[in-house]
Tab-separated table of C-alpha atoms in Angstrom:
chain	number	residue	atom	x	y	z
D	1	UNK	CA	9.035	48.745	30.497
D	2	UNK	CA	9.802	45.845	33.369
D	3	UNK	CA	12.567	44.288	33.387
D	4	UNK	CA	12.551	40.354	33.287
D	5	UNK	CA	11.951	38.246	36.492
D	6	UNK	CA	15.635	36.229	36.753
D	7	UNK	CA	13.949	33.223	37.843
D	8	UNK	CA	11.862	33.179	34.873
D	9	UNK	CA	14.850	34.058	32.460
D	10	UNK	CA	16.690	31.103	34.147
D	11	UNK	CA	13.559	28.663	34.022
D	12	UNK	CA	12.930	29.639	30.499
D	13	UNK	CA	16.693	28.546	29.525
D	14	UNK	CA	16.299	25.241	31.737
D	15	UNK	CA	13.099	24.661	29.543
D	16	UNK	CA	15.219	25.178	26.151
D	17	UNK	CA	17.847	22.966	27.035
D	18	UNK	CA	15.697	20.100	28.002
D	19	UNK	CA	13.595	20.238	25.218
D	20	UNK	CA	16.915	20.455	22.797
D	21	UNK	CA	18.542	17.703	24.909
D	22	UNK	CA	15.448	15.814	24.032
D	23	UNK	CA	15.499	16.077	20.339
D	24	UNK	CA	18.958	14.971	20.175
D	25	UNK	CA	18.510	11.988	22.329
D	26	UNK	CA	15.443	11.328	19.581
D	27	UNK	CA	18.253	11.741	17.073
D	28	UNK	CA	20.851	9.626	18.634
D	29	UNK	CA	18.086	6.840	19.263
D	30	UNK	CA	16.944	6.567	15.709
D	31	UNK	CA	21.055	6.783	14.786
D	32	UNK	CA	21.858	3.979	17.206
D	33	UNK	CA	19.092	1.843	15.761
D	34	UNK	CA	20.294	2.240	11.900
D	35	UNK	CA	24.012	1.373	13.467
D	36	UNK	CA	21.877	-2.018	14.838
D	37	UNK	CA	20.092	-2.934	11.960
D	38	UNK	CA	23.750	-2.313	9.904
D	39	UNK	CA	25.884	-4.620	11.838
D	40	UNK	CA	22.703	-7.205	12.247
D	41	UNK	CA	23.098	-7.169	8.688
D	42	UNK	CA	26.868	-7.754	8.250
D	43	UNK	CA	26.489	-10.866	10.811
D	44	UNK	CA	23.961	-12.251	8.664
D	45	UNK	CA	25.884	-11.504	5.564
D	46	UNK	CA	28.366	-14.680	6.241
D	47	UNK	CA	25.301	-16.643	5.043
D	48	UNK	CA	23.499	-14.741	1.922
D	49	UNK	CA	24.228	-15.850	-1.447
D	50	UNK	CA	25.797	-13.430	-3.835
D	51	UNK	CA	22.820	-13.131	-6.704
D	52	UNK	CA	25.104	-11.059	-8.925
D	53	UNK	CA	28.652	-9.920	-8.277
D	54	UNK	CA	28.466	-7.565	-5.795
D	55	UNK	CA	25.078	-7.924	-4.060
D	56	UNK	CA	24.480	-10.512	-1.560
D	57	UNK	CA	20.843	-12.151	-0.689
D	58	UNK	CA	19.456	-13.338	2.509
D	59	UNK	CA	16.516	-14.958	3.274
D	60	UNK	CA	16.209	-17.328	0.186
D	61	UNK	CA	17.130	-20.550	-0.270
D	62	UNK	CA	19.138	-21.611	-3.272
D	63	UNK	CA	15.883	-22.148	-5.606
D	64	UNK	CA	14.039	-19.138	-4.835
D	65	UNK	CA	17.693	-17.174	-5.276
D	66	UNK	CA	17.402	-18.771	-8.954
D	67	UNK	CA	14.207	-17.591	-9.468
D	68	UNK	CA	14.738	-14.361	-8.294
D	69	UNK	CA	17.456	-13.862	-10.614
D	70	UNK	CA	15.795	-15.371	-13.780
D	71	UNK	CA	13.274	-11.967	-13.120
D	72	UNK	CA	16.000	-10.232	-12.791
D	73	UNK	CA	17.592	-11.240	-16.166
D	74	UNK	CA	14.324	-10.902	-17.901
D	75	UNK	CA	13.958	-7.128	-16.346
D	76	UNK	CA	10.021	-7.919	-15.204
D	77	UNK	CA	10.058	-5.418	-12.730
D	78	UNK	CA	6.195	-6.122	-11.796
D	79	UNK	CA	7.240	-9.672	-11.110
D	80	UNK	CA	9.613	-9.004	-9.439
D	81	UNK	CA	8.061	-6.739	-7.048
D	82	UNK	CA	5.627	-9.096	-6.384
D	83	UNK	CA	8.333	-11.943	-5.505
D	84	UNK	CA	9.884	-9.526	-3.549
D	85	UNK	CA	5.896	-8.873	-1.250
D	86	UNK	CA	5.656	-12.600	-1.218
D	87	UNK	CA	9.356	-13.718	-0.014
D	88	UNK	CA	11.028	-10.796	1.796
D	89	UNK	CA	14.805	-11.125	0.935
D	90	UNK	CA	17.460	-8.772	2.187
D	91	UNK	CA	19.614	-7.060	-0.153
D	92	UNK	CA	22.166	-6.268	2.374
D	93	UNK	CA	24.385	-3.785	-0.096
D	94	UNK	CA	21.361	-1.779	-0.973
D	95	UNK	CA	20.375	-1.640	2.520
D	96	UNK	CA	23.493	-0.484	3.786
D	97	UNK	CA	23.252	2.425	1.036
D	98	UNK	CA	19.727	3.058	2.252
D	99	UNK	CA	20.908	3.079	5.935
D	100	UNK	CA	23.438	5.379	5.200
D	101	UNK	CA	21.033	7.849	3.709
D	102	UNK	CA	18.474	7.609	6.394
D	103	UNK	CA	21.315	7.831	8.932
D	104	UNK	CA	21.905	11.433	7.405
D	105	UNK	CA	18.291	12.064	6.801
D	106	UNK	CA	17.312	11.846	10.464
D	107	UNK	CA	20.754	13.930	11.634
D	108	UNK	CA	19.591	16.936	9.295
D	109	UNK	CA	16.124	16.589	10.373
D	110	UNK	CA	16.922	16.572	14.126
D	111	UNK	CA	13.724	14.792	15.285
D	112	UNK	CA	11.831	12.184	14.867
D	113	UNK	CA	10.624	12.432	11.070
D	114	UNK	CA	7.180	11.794	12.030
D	115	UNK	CA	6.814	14.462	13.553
D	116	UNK	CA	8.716	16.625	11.279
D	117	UNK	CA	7.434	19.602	9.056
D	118	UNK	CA	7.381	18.773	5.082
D	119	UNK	CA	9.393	22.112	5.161
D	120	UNK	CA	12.335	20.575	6.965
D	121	UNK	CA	11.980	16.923	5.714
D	122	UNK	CA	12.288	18.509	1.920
D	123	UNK	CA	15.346	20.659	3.139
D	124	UNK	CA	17.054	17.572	4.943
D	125	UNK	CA	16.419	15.644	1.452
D	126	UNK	CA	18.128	18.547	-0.784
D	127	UNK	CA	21.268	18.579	1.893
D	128	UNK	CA	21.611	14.612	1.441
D	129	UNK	CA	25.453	13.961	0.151
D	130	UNK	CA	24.318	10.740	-1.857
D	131	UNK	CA	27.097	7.933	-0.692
D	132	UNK	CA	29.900	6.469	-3.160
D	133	UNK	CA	28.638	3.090	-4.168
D	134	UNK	CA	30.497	0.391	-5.819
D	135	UNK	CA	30.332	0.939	-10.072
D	136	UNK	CA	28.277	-2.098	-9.844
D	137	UNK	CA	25.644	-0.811	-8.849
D	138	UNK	CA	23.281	1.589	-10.511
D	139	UNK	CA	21.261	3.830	-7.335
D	140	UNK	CA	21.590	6.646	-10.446
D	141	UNK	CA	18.579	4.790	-11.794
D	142	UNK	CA	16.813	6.386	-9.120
D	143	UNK	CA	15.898	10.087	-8.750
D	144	UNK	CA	15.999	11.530	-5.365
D	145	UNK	CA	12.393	11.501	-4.842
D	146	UNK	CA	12.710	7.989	-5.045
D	147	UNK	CA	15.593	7.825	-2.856
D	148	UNK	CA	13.308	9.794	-0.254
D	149	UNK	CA	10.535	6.919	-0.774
D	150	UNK	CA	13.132	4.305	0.591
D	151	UNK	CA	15.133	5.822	3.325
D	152	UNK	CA	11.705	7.491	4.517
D	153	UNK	CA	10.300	4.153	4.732
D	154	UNK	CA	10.492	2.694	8.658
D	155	UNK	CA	12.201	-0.961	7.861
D	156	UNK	CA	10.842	-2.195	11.332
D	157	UNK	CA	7.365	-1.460	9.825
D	158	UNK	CA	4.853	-4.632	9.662
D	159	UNK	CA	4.132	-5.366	5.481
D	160	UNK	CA	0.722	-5.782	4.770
D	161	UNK	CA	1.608	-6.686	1.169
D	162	UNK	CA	2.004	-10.596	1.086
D	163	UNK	CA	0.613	-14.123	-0.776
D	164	UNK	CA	-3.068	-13.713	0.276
D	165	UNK	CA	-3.594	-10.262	-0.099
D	166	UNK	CA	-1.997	-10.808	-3.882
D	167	UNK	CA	-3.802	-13.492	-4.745
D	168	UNK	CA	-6.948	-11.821	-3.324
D	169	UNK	CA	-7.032	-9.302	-5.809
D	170	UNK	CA	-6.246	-10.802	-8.685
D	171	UNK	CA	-2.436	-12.076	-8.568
D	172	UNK	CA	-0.042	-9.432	-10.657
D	173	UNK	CA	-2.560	-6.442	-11.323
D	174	UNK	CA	-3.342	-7.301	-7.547
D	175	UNK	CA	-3.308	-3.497	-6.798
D	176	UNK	CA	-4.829	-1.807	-9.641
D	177	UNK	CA	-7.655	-3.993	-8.818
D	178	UNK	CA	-7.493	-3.503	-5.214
D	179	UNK	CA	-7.674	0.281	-6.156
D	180	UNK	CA	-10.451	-0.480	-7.905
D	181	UNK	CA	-12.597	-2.031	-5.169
D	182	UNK	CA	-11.779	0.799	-2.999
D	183	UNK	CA	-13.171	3.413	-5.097
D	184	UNK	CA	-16.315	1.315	-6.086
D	185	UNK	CA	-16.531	0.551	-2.419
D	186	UNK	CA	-17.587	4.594	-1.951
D	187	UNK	CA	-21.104	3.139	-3.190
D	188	UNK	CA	-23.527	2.334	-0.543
D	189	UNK	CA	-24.070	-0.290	-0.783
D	190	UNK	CA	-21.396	-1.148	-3.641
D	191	UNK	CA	-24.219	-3.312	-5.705
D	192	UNK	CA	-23.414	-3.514	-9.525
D	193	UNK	CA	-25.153	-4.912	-12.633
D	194	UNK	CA	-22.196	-6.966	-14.271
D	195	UNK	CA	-23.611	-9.523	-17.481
D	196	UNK	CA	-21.253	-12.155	-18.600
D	197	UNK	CA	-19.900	-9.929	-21.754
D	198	UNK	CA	-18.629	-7.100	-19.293
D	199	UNK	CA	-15.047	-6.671	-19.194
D	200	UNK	CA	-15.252	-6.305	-15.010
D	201	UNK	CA	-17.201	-9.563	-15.504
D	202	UNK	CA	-13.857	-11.911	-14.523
D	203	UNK	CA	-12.657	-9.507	-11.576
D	204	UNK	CA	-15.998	-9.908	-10.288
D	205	UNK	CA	-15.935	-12.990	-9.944
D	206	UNK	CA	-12.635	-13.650	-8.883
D	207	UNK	CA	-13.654	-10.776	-5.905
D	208	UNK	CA	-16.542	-13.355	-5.401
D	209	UNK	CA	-14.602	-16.374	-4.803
D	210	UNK	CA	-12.529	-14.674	-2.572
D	211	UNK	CA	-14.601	-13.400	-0.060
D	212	UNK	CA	-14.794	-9.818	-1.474
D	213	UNK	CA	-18.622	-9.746	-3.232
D	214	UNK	CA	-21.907	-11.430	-2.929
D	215	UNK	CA	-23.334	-12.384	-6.306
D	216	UNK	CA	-27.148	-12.861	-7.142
D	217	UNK	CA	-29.485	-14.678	-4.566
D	218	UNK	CA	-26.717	-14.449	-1.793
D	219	UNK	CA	-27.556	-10.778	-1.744
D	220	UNK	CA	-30.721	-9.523	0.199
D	221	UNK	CA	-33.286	-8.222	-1.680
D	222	UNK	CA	-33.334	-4.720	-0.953
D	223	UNK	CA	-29.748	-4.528	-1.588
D	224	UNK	CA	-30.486	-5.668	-5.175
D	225	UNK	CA	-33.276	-3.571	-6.025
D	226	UNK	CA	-30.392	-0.557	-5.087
D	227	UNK	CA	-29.071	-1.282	-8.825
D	228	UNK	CA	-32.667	0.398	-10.023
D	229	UNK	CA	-33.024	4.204	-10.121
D	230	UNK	CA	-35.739	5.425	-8.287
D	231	UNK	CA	-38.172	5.854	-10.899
D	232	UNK	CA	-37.452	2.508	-11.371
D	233	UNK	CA	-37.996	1.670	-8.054
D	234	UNK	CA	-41.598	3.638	-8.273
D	235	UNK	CA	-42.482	2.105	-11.259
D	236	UNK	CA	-41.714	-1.511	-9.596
D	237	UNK	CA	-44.077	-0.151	-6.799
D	238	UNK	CA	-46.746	0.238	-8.876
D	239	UNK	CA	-46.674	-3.564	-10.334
D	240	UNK	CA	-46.896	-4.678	-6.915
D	241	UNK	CA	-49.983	-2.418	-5.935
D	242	UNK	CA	-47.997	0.306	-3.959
D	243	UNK	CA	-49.651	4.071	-4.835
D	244	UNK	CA	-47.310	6.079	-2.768
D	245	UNK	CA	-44.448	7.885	-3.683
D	246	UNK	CA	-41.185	7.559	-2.847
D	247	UNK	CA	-38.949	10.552	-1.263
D	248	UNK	CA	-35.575	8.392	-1.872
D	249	UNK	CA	-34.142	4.946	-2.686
D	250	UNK	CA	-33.540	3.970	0.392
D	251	UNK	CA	-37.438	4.211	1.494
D	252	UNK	CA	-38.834	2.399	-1.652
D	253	UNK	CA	-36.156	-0.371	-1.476
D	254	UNK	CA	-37.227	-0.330	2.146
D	255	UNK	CA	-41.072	-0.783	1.081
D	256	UNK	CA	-40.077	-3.156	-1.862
D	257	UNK	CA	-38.370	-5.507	0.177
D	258	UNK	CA	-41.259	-6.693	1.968
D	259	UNK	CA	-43.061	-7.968	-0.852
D	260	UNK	CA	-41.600	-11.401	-2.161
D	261	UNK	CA	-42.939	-10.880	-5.546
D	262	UNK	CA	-40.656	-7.958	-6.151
D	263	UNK	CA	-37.657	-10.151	-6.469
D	264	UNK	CA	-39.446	-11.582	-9.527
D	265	UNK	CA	-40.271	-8.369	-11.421
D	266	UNK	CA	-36.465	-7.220	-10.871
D	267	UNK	CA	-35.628	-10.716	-12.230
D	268	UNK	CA	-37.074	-9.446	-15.399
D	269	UNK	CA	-34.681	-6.045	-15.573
D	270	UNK	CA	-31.657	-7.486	-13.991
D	271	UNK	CA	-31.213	-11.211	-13.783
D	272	UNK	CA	-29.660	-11.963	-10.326
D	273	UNK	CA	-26.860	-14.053	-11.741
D	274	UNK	CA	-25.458	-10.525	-13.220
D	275	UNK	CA	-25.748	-8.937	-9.649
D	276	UNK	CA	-22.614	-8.305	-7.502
D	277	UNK	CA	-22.479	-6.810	-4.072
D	278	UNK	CA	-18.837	-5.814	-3.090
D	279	UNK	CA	-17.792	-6.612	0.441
D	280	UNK	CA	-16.712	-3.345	2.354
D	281	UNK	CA	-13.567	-4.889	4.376
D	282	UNK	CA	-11.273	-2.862	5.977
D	283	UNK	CA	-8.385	-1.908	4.717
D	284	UNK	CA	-5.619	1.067	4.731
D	285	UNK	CA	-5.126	2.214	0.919
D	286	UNK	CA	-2.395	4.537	1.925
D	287	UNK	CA	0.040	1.957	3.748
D	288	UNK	CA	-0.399	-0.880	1.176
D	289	UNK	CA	0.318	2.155	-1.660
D	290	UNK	CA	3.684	3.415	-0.021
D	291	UNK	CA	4.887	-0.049	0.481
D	292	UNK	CA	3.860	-1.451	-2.800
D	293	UNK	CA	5.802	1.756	-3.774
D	294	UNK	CA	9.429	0.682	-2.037
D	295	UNK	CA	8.766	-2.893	-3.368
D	296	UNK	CA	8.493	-1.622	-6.778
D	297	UNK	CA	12.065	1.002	-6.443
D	298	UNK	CA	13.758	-2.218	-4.843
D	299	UNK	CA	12.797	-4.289	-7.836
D	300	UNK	CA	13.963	-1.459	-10.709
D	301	UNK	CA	16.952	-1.430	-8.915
D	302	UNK	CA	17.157	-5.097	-9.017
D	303	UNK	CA	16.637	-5.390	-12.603
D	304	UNK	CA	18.935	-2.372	-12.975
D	305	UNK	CA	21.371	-4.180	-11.118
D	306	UNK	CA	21.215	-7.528	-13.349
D	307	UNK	CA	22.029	-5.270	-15.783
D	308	UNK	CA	25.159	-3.999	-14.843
D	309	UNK	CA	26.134	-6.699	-13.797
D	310	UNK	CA	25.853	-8.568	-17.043
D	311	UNK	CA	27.977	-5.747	-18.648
């Protein structure tokens, strides 16, 4: 057996330490920034409004501070939420308590958590020592999963939850109908027979007005005659004086579309008044799930909070 070259022993060890100095410069970086964010936060403090004993507000003015504590009172979490997407206050108690588990969070992990194994992010989660908080406040109403959810959460991230994107989908079911159109968006093209009695009828039409479906005429024809199935589509053919037989949809709607009169004999099957094309906009399901997610443990803590407070 050889023995090791020195110089590669010694440029081997030079290689370790940089790449350890490097993950605890990461470390420190991501430290230093909660530190910034915290004592950002106290400055501002001097001008938040204490909402309930205990927990100051920034960000609202003295009306939307009433508001936000008349959902409170009434323990409408959803609403809540949803004031919260809309206005963006800063709780600056909880988010020193959140800062001070993410400030642990990234020490344990050692790197930056993006880049992270689940293996080691779960292990760093376990280890957390969950801060002392004042009795008037109740973080116990959330698990640690939860916990995770929040001080994983990057608070320098962008929201893409706000006003129009709410009132878009349907105001406070917003994103169980923006679900919704995502999955029926799979179909291509997304066209759907909806009559006036369906219960979908109102969402349709609400995606409609907003820019999110096409209904009757506006659509092309051979988008509508997609809502037939193909023997459908060969029978059609035949009314019109086509003889040849159709491999697929997409070939007969092809050959259907040419001739005018088609769009009447559909008429007949589906009016076009109870056809709706969905709009396939872009859109990233995952980010507007996680962050409706923290909105929605910041408002049961919230209404947790009111709680409390009233006792």
């Amino acid at each position: 057996m050889h023995d090791l070259n020195p110089l590669y022993l010694v440029g081997f060890s030079i290689v370790t330490l940089w790449l350890i100095g490097k993950i605890l410069a990461r470390a420190a970086k991501r430290i230093s920034n909660v530190q910034s964010l915290r004592r950002r936060a106290q400055i501002l403090k001097k001008t938040s409004i204490e909402i309930v004993p205990g927990l100051h507000v920034g960000g609202l003015d003295e009306r939307l501070s009433n508001e936000l504590s008349g959902l409170m009172n009434k323990k409408d979490e959803l609403k809540t939420a949803i004031f919260l997407a809309i206005h963006r206050p800063i709780f600056y108690e909880i988010e020193d308590f959140i800062d001070k588990l993410r400030e642990q969070f990234t020490f344990l992990v050692g790197v930056n958590a993006d880049e992270a194994s689940e293996f080691d992010k779960i292990s760093a989660a376990n280890s957390l020592q969950i801060p002392q908080h004042p009795q008037t406040f109740r973080f116990n109403k959330l698990n640690r999963s939860e916990l995770r959810m929040l001080y994983e959460y990057d608070p320098d991230t962008l929201p893409v939850i706000d006003k129009e994107l709410i009132d878009k989908f349907g105001g406070l079911l917003f994103l169980e109908n923006f679900i919704m159109y995502d999955h029926l968006c799979l179909e291509k093209p997304a066209i759907f027979h909806i009559p006036k009695d369906n219960e979908l009828r109102r969402l349709f039409e609400t995606f409609t007005k907003n820019g999110l479906a096409l209904q009757g005429k506006d659509i092309s024809l051979r988008d509508r005659l997609y809502v037939l199935n193909l023997e459908q589509l060969q029978d059609l053919a035949k009314e019109v004086k086509i003889t040849r037989e159709f491999k697929n949809k997409a070939e007969a709607t092809a050959a259907l579309a040419e001739i005018p009169s088609s769009s009447v004999l559909l008429s007949t099957i589906y009016p076009a008044s109870e056809l709706f094309l969905l709009v396939d906009e872009p859109r990233d399901v995952k980010k507007i799930e996680r962050e409706w997610g923290v909105l929605s443990l910041y408002a049961k803590l919230l209404c947790a909070e009111s709680l409390d407070a009233k006792g």
